[in-house]
Amino acid sequence: MLGVTDLPTYLVGLVLIILLPGPNSLYVLSVAARRGVRTGYKAAAGVWCGDAVLMVLSAAGVASLLQANALLFGIVKYAGAGYLTWLAIGMMRAAWSMWRTRNTRTDEDTAVVEAAPPAERPYRRALVISLLNPKAILFFISFFVQFVDPAYAHPALSFVLLGALAQLASVLYLSALIFGGTHLAAAFRRRRRLSAGATSAAGVLFLGFAAKLSVSSV
């Protein structure tokens, strides 16, 4: 169908890949838990747009350029690792602030967990997280190419179909995280220690993502 081979295998692999935790899904869950469904979808929109850009770049051969140019790959890699580290530090600082004020009684409606400054722009932040990940570009091209028929006359259509299916899976998965995050929000509002612990855990995970990216190779 449209030059796509072994579609069932692609769908199974796609589901497994989507379910793997990563900085994008973790950030969307964090935003939804802290600021509600509407803001969670703003962050998710950043992820979807970032993934769409990566898919287009992959289809255009940018992944091959990164593979061939170690310097360029290193620049993008360390920029991405630095950004994830900066986010992690912000989460750690917010967690420390919540821990210090854990015994302070506040109105339930205003005691929302804040792992980032009020000026946080979820869409832009999620978009940057997505784009500053050269491994994601390499993944898209290495995964997609396995299911594109080289004899098909219009391979761009094959990439469009594969990308549309990937985006649909991402929409369903992130929607589940967003609505699940709103249930967590109620518990976070009542328990500052839980809020601080969850935010600290998110910060540690982001540091882990940054470390993993910084030591990765093409």
PDB file of C-alpha atoms in Angstrom:
ATOM      1  CA  MET A   1       0.000   0.000   0.000  1.00  0.00           C
ATOM      2  CA  LEU A   2       1.601   3.253  -1.220  1.00  0.00           C
ATOM      3  CA  GLY A   3       4.982   1.555  -1.246  1.00  0.00           C
ATOM      4  CA  VAL A   4       4.824   0.459   2.402  1.00  0.00           C
ATOM      5  CA  THR A   5       5.941  -3.111   3.036  1.00  0.00           C
ATOM      6  CA  ASP A   6       5.047  -5.314   6.025  1.00  0.00           C
ATOM      7  CA  LEU A   7       2.626  -2.814   7.573  1.00  0.00           C
ATOM      8  CA  PRO A   8       1.621  -5.058  10.544  1.00  0.00           C
ATOM      9  CA  THR A   9       5.257  -5.338  11.656  1.00  0.00           C
ATOM     10  CA  TYR A  10       5.664  -1.572  11.348  1.00  0.00           C
ATOM     11  CA  LEU A  11       2.587  -0.978  13.528  1.00  0.00           C
ATOM     12  CA  VAL A  12       3.818  -3.369  16.225  1.00  0.00           C
ATOM     13  CA  GLY A  13       7.249  -1.753  16.257  1.00  0.00           C
ATOM     14  CA  LEU A  14       5.689   1.700  16.308  1.00  0.00           C
ATOM     15  CA  VAL A  15       3.573   0.915  19.362  1.00  0.00           C
ATOM     16  CA  LEU A  16       6.574  -0.441  21.252  1.00  0.00           C
ATOM     17  CA  ILE A  17       8.665   2.611  20.359  1.00  0.00           C
ATOM     18  CA  ILE A  18       5.926   5.092  21.286  1.00  0.00           C
ATOM     19  CA  LEU A  19       5.493   3.436  24.685  1.00  0.00           C
ATOM     20  CA  LEU A  20       9.187   3.787  25.554  1.00  0.00           C
ATOM     21  CA  PRO A  21       9.603   6.694  28.019  1.00  0.00           C
ATOM     22  CA  GLY A  22      11.470   9.701  26.712  1.00  0.00           C
ATOM     23  CA  PRO A  23      11.914  13.411  27.471  1.00  0.00           C
ATOM     24  CA  ASN A  24       9.007  14.410  25.220  1.00  0.00           C
ATOM     25  CA  SER A  25       6.361  12.213  26.827  1.00  0.00           C
ATOM     26  CA  LEU A  26       7.694  12.908  30.315  1.00  0.00           C
ATOM     27  CA  TYR A  27       7.503  16.656  29.740  1.00  0.00           C
ATOM     28  CA  VAL A  28       3.928  16.451  28.440  1.00  0.00           C
ATOM     29  CA  LEU A  29       2.887  14.385  31.465  1.00  0.00           C
ATOM     30  CA  SER A  30       4.578  16.878  33.792  1.00  0.00           C
ATOM     31  CA  VAL A  31       2.849  19.862  32.179  1.00  0.00           C
ATOM     32  CA  ALA A  32      -0.569  18.178  32.249  1.00  0.00           C
ATOM     33  CA  ALA A  33      -0.162  17.255  35.916  1.00  0.00           C
ATOM     34  CA  ARG A  34       0.872  20.777  36.844  1.00  0.00           C
ATOM     35  CA  ARG A  35      -1.295  22.932  34.621  1.00  0.00           C
ATOM     36  CA  GLY A  36      -4.187  20.895  33.278  1.00  0.00           C
ATOM     37  CA  VAL A  37      -5.465  19.375  30.055  1.00  0.00           C
ATOM     38  CA  ARG A  38      -5.429  22.497  27.898  1.00  0.00           C
ATOM     39  CA  THR A  39      -1.805  23.334  28.652  1.00  0.00           C
ATOM     40  CA  GLY A  40      -0.870  19.680  28.351  1.00  0.00           C
ATOM     41  CA  TYR A  41      -2.145  19.701  24.786  1.00  0.00           C
ATOM     42  CA  LYS A  42      -0.076  22.813  24.066  1.00  0.00           C
ATOM     43  CA  ALA A  43       3.018  20.845  25.039  1.00  0.00           C
ATOM     44  CA  ALA A  44       1.827  17.842  23.041  1.00  0.00           C
ATOM     45  CA  ALA A  45       1.369  20.074  19.984  1.00  0.00           C
ATOM     46  CA  GLY A  46       5.030  21.045  20.297  1.00  0.00           C
ATOM     47  CA  VAL A  47       5.989  17.367  20.294  1.00  0.00           C
ATOM     48  CA  TRP A  48       3.856  16.622  17.229  1.00  0.00           C
ATOM     49  CA  CYS A  49       5.239  19.572  15.298  1.00  0.00           C
ATOM     50  CA  GLY A  50       8.789  18.660  16.274  1.00  0.00           C
ATOM     51  CA  ASP A  51       8.288  15.063  15.195  1.00  0.00           C
ATOM     52  CA  ALA A  52       6.792  16.227  11.894  1.00  0.00           C
ATOM     53  CA  VAL A  53       9.852  18.388  11.235  1.00  0.00           C
ATOM     54  CA  LEU A  54      12.179  15.488  12.053  1.00  0.00           C
ATOM     55  CA  MET A  55      10.269  13.199   9.709  1.00  0.00           C
ATOM     56  CA  VAL A  56      10.565  15.705   6.867  1.00  0.00           C
ATOM     57  CA  LEU A  57      14.273  16.219   7.565  1.00  0.00           C
ATOM     58  CA  SER A  58      14.807  12.478   7.657  1.00  0.00           C
ATOM     59  CA  ALA A  59      13.031  11.982   4.342  1.00  0.00           C
ATOM     60  CA  ALA A  60      15.133  14.812   2.881  1.00  0.00           C
ATOM     61  CA  GLY A  61      18.365  13.071   3.835  1.00  0.00           C
ATOM     62  CA  VAL A  62      19.443  15.196   6.825  1.00  0.00           C
ATOM     63  CA  ALA A  63      20.042  12.028   8.846  1.00  0.00           C
ATOM     64  CA  SER A  64      22.624  10.925   6.283  1.00  0.00           C
ATOM     65  CA  LEU A  65      24.323  14.300   6.631  1.00  0.00           C
ATOM     66  CA  LEU A  66      24.527  13.920  10.405  1.00  0.00           C
ATOM     67  CA  GLN A  67      25.890  10.410  10.029  1.00  0.00           C
ATOM     68  CA  ALA A  68      28.574  11.610   7.645  1.00  0.00           C
ATOM     69  CA  ASN A  69      29.596  14.718   9.579  1.00  0.00           C
ATOM     70  CA  ALA A  70      30.797  13.925  13.101  1.00  0.00           C
ATOM     71  CA  LEU A  71      31.310  17.605  13.957  1.00  0.00           C
ATOM     72  CA  LEU A  72      27.762  18.576  13.008  1.00  0.00           C
ATOM     73  CA  PHE A  73      26.361  15.610  14.874  1.00  0.00           C
ATOM     74  CA  GLY A  74      28.393  16.572  17.946  1.00  0.00           C
ATOM     75  CA  ILE A  75      27.155  20.178  17.871  1.00  0.00           C
ATOM     76  CA  VAL A  76      23.505  19.142  17.708  1.00  0.00           C
ATOM     77  CA  LYS A  77      24.047  16.376  20.255  1.00  0.00           C
ATOM     78  CA  TYR A  78      25.640  18.584  22.910  1.00  0.00           C
ATOM     79  CA  ALA A  79      23.154  21.381  22.312  1.00  0.00           C
ATOM     80  CA  GLY A  80      20.355  18.909  23.005  1.00  0.00           C
ATOM     81  CA  ALA A  81      22.101  17.503  26.089  1.00  0.00           C
ATOM     82  CA  GLY A  82      22.702  21.025  27.413  1.00  0.00           C
ATOM     83  CA  TYR A  83      19.060  21.975  26.988  1.00  0.00           C
ATOM     84  CA  LEU A  84      17.854  18.853  28.799  1.00  0.00           C
ATOM     85  CA  THR A  85      20.318  19.587  31.618  1.00  0.00           C
ATOM     86  CA  TRP A  86      18.994  23.137  31.901  1.00  0.00           C
ATOM     87  CA  LEU A  87      15.441  21.801  32.198  1.00  0.00           C
ATOM     88  CA  ALA A  88      16.558  19.288  34.831  1.00  0.00           C
ATOM     89  CA  ILE A  89      18.208  22.002  36.927  1.00  0.00           C
ATOM     90  CA  GLY A  90      15.015  24.060  36.783  1.00  0.00           C
ATOM     91  CA  MET A  91      12.996  21.084  38.008  1.00  0.00           C
ATOM     92  CA  MET A  92      15.452  20.424  40.841  1.00  0.00           C
ATOM     93  CA  ARG A  93      15.283  24.047  41.991  1.00  0.00           C
ATOM     94  CA  ALA A  94      11.484  23.965  41.912  1.00  0.00           C
ATOM     95  CA  ALA A  95      11.461  20.703  43.888  1.00  0.00           C
ATOM     96  CA  TRP A  96      13.752  22.202  46.529  1.00  0.00           C
ATOM     97  CA  SER A  97      11.479  25.231  46.815  1.00  0.00           C
ATOM     98  CA  MET A  98       8.423  22.993  47.274  1.00  0.00           C
ATOM     99  CA  TRP A  99      10.239  20.903  49.875  1.00  0.00           C
ATOM    100  CA  ARG A 100      11.135  23.980  51.913  1.00  0.00           C
ATOM    101  CA  THR A 101       7.502  25.116  51.926  1.00  0.00           C
ATOM    102  CA  ARG A 102       6.025  21.644  52.426  1.00  0.00           C
ATOM    103  CA  ASN A 103       4.489  22.627  55.785  1.00  0.00           C
ATOM    104  CA  THR A 104       2.984  25.857  54.499  1.00  0.00           C
ATOM    105  CA  ARG A 105      -0.791  25.660  54.146  1.00  0.00           C
ATOM    106  CA  THR A 106      -2.119  27.145  50.937  1.00  0.00           C
ATOM    107  CA  ASP A 107      -5.470  27.232  49.217  1.00  0.00           C
ATOM    108  CA  GLU A 108      -5.998  24.021  47.248  1.00  0.00           C
ATOM    109  CA  ASP A 109      -6.803  25.910  44.064  1.00  0.00           C
ATOM    110  CA  THR A 110      -3.501  27.760  44.091  1.00  0.00           C
ATOM    111  CA  ALA A 111      -1.239  24.993  45.358  1.00  0.00           C
ATOM    112  CA  VAL A 112      -0.406  23.785  41.858  1.00  0.00           C
ATOM    113  CA  VAL A 113       2.912  22.044  41.359  1.00  0.00           C
ATOM    114  CA  GLU A 114       5.261  24.309  39.435  1.00  0.00           C
ATOM    115  CA  ALA A 115       8.363  22.697  38.000  1.00  0.00           C
ATOM    116  CA  ALA A 116       9.084  25.740  35.850  1.00  0.00           C
ATOM    117  CA  PRO A 117       8.672  29.532  36.016  1.00  0.00           C
ATOM    118  CA  PRO A 118       5.217  31.075  35.330  1.00  0.00           C
ATOM    119  CA  ALA A 119       6.569  32.300  31.974  1.00  0.00           C
ATOM    120  CA  GLU A 120       7.039  28.722  30.791  1.00  0.00           C
ATOM    121  CA  ARG A 121       5.894  28.262  27.202  1.00  0.00           C
ATOM    122  CA  PRO A 122       4.970  24.569  26.933  1.00  0.00           C
ATOM    123  CA  TYR A 123       4.598  24.471  23.148  1.00  0.00           C
ATOM    124  CA  ARG A 124       7.960  26.080  22.463  1.00  0.00           C
ATOM    125  CA  ARG A 125       9.750  24.079  25.118  1.00  0.00           C
ATOM    126  CA  ALA A 126       8.382  20.761  23.863  1.00  0.00           C
ATOM    127  CA  LEU A 127       9.238  21.739  20.288  1.00  0.00           C
ATOM    128  CA  VAL A 128      12.848  22.494  21.233  1.00  0.00           C
ATOM    129  CA  ILE A 129      13.139  19.232  23.181  1.00  0.00           C
ATOM    130  CA  SER A 130      12.009  17.380  20.071  1.00  0.00           C
ATOM    131  CA  LEU A 131      14.224  19.201  17.605  1.00  0.00           C
ATOM    132  CA  LEU A 132      17.439  19.112  19.649  1.00  0.00           C
ATOM    133  CA  ASN A 133      17.668  15.350  19.425  1.00  0.00           C
ATOM    134  CA  PRO A 134      19.806  14.080  16.529  1.00  0.00           C
ATOM    135  CA  LYS A 135      19.217  10.494  17.629  1.00  0.00           C
ATOM    136  CA  ALA A 136      15.510  10.991  16.882  1.00  0.00           C
ATOM    137  CA  ILE A 137      16.330  12.055  13.318  1.00  0.00           C
ATOM    138  CA  LEU A 138      18.536   9.005  12.870  1.00  0.00           C
ATOM    139  CA  PHE A 139      15.849   6.803  14.371  1.00  0.00           C
ATOM    140  CA  PHE A 140      13.163   8.027  12.012  1.00  0.00           C
ATOM    141  CA  ILE A 141      15.232   7.413   8.910  1.00  0.00           C
ATOM    142  CA  SER A 142      16.599   4.060  10.070  1.00  0.00           C
ATOM    143  CA  PHE A 143      13.166   2.823  11.135  1.00  0.00           C
ATOM    144  CA  PHE A 144      11.116   4.194   8.239  1.00  0.00           C
ATOM    145  CA  VAL A 145      13.469   3.024   5.515  1.00  0.00           C
ATOM    146  CA  GLN A 146      12.942  -0.593   6.504  1.00  0.00           C
ATOM    147  CA  PHE A 147       9.297  -0.388   5.448  1.00  0.00           C
ATOM    148  CA  VAL A 148       9.614   1.591   2.206  1.00  0.00           C
ATOM    149  CA  ASP A 149       9.636  -0.395  -1.018  1.00  0.00           C
ATOM    150  CA  PRO A 150      12.756   0.800  -2.940  1.00  0.00           C
ATOM    151  CA  ALA A 151      11.022  -0.061  -6.203  1.00  0.00           C
ATOM    152  CA  TYR A 152       8.044   2.191  -5.502  1.00  0.00           C
ATOM    153  CA  ALA A 153       7.912   5.197  -7.844  1.00  0.00           C
ATOM    154  CA  HIS A 154       6.816   7.741  -5.222  1.00  0.00           C
ATOM    155  CA  PRO A 155       8.688   7.071  -1.959  1.00  0.00           C
ATOM    156  CA  ALA A 156       7.529  10.428  -0.557  1.00  0.00           C
ATOM    157  CA  LEU A 157       4.014   8.998  -0.301  1.00  0.00           C
ATOM    158  CA  SER A 158       5.398   6.050   1.656  1.00  0.00           C
ATOM    159  CA  PHE A 159       7.039   8.399   4.153  1.00  0.00           C
ATOM    160  CA  VAL A 160       3.810  10.427   4.440  1.00  0.00           C
ATOM    161  CA  LEU A 161       1.797   7.304   5.272  1.00  0.00           C
ATOM    162  CA  LEU A 162       4.354   6.032   7.778  1.00  0.00           C
ATOM    163  CA  GLY A 163       4.615   9.472   9.355  1.00  0.00           C
ATOM    164  CA  ALA A 164       0.826   9.859   9.593  1.00  0.00           C
ATOM    165  CA  LEU A 165       0.548   6.535  11.398  1.00  0.00           C
ATOM    166  CA  ALA A 166       3.355   7.540  13.770  1.00  0.00           C
ATOM    167  CA  GLN A 167       1.618  10.828  14.540  1.00  0.00           C
ATOM    168  CA  LEU A 168      -1.709   9.089  15.149  1.00  0.00           C
ATOM    169  CA  ALA A 169      -0.066   6.727  17.628  1.00  0.00           C
ATOM    170  CA  SER A 170       1.610   9.697  19.330  1.00  0.00           C
ATOM    171  CA  VAL A 171      -1.702  11.589  19.574  1.00  0.00           C
ATOM    172  CA  LEU A 172      -3.406   8.638  21.257  1.00  0.00           C
ATOM    173  CA  TYR A 173      -0.519   8.002  23.643  1.00  0.00           C
ATOM    174  CA  LEU A 174       0.033  11.629  24.681  1.00  0.00           C
ATOM    175  CA  SER A 175      -3.709  12.134  25.125  1.00  0.00           C
ATOM    176  CA  ALA A 176      -3.726   9.235  27.571  1.00  0.00           C
ATOM    177  CA  LEU A 177      -0.800  10.806  29.437  1.00  0.00           C
ATOM    178  CA  ILE A 178      -2.491  14.211  29.526  1.00  0.00           C
ATOM    179  CA  PHE A 179      -5.737  12.957  31.021  1.00  0.00           C
ATOM    180  CA  GLY A 180      -3.812  10.707  33.387  1.00  0.00           C
ATOM    181  CA  GLY A 181      -1.745  13.696  34.447  1.00  0.00           C
ATOM    182  CA  THR A 182      -4.809  15.669  35.483  1.00  0.00           C
ATOM    183  CA  HIS A 183      -5.670  12.910  37.971  1.00  0.00           C
ATOM    184  CA  LEU A 184      -2.170  13.195  39.398  1.00  0.00           C
ATOM    185  CA  ALA A 185      -2.648  16.940  39.761  1.00  0.00           C
ATOM    186  CA  ALA A 186      -5.251  16.545  42.508  1.00  0.00           C
ATOM    187  CA  ALA A 187      -2.843  14.483  44.598  1.00  0.00           C
ATOM    188  CA  PHE A 188      -0.025  16.958  43.916  1.00  0.00           C
ATOM    189  CA  ARG A 189      -2.154  19.879  45.121  1.00  0.00           C
ATOM    190  CA  ARG A 190      -2.849  18.138  48.425  1.00  0.00           C
ATOM    191  CA  ARG A 191       0.635  16.853  49.141  1.00  0.00           C
ATOM    192  CA  ARG A 192       3.655  19.105  48.773  1.00  0.00           C
ATOM    193  CA  ARG A 193       6.074  16.331  49.649  1.00  0.00           C
ATOM    194  CA  LEU A 194       4.636  14.209  46.842  1.00  0.00           C
ATOM    195  CA  SER A 195       4.936  17.190  44.508  1.00  0.00           C
ATOM    196  CA  ALA A 196       8.562  17.759  45.453  1.00  0.00           C
ATOM    197  CA  GLY A 197       9.387  14.074  45.096  1.00  0.00           C
ATOM    198  CA  ALA A 198       7.726  13.773  41.689  1.00  0.00           C
ATOM    199  CA  THR A 199       9.431  16.904  40.405  1.00  0.00           C
ATOM    200  CA  SER A 200      12.799  15.687  41.697  1.00  0.00           C
ATOM    201  CA  ALA A 201      12.293  12.344  39.953  1.00  0.00           C
ATOM    202  CA  ALA A 202      11.475  14.142  36.695  1.00  0.00           C
ATOM    203  CA  GLY A 203      14.632  16.228  37.051  1.00  0.00           C
ATOM    204  CA  VAL A 204      16.761  13.132  37.618  1.00  0.00           C
ATOM    205  CA  LEU A 205      15.246  11.466  34.548  1.00  0.00           C
ATOM    206  CA  PHE A 206      15.997  14.521  32.427  1.00  0.00           C
ATOM    207  CA  LEU A 207      19.602  14.461  33.648  1.00  0.00           C
ATOM    208  CA  GLY A 208      19.703  10.813  32.620  1.00  0.00           C
ATOM    209  CA  PHE A 209      18.381  11.673  29.166  1.00  0.00           C
ATOM    210  CA  ALA A 210      21.024  14.390  28.828  1.00  0.00           C
ATOM    211  CA  ALA A 211      23.827  12.041  29.886  1.00  0.00           C
ATOM    212  CA  LYS A 212      22.645   9.323  27.521  1.00  0.00           C
ATOM    213  CA  LEU A 213      22.493  11.768  24.621  1.00  0.00           C
ATOM    214  CA  SER A 214      25.906  13.301  25.371  1.00  0.00           C
ATOM    215  CA  VAL A 215      27.679   9.919  25.229  1.00  0.00           C
ATOM    216  CA  SER A 216      25.790   8.625  22.211  1.00  0.00           C
ATOM    217  CA  SER A 217      27.443   8.113  18.846  1.00  0.00           C
ATOM    218  CA  VAL A 218      26.211   8.115  15.270  1.00  0.00           C
TER     219      VAL A 218
END
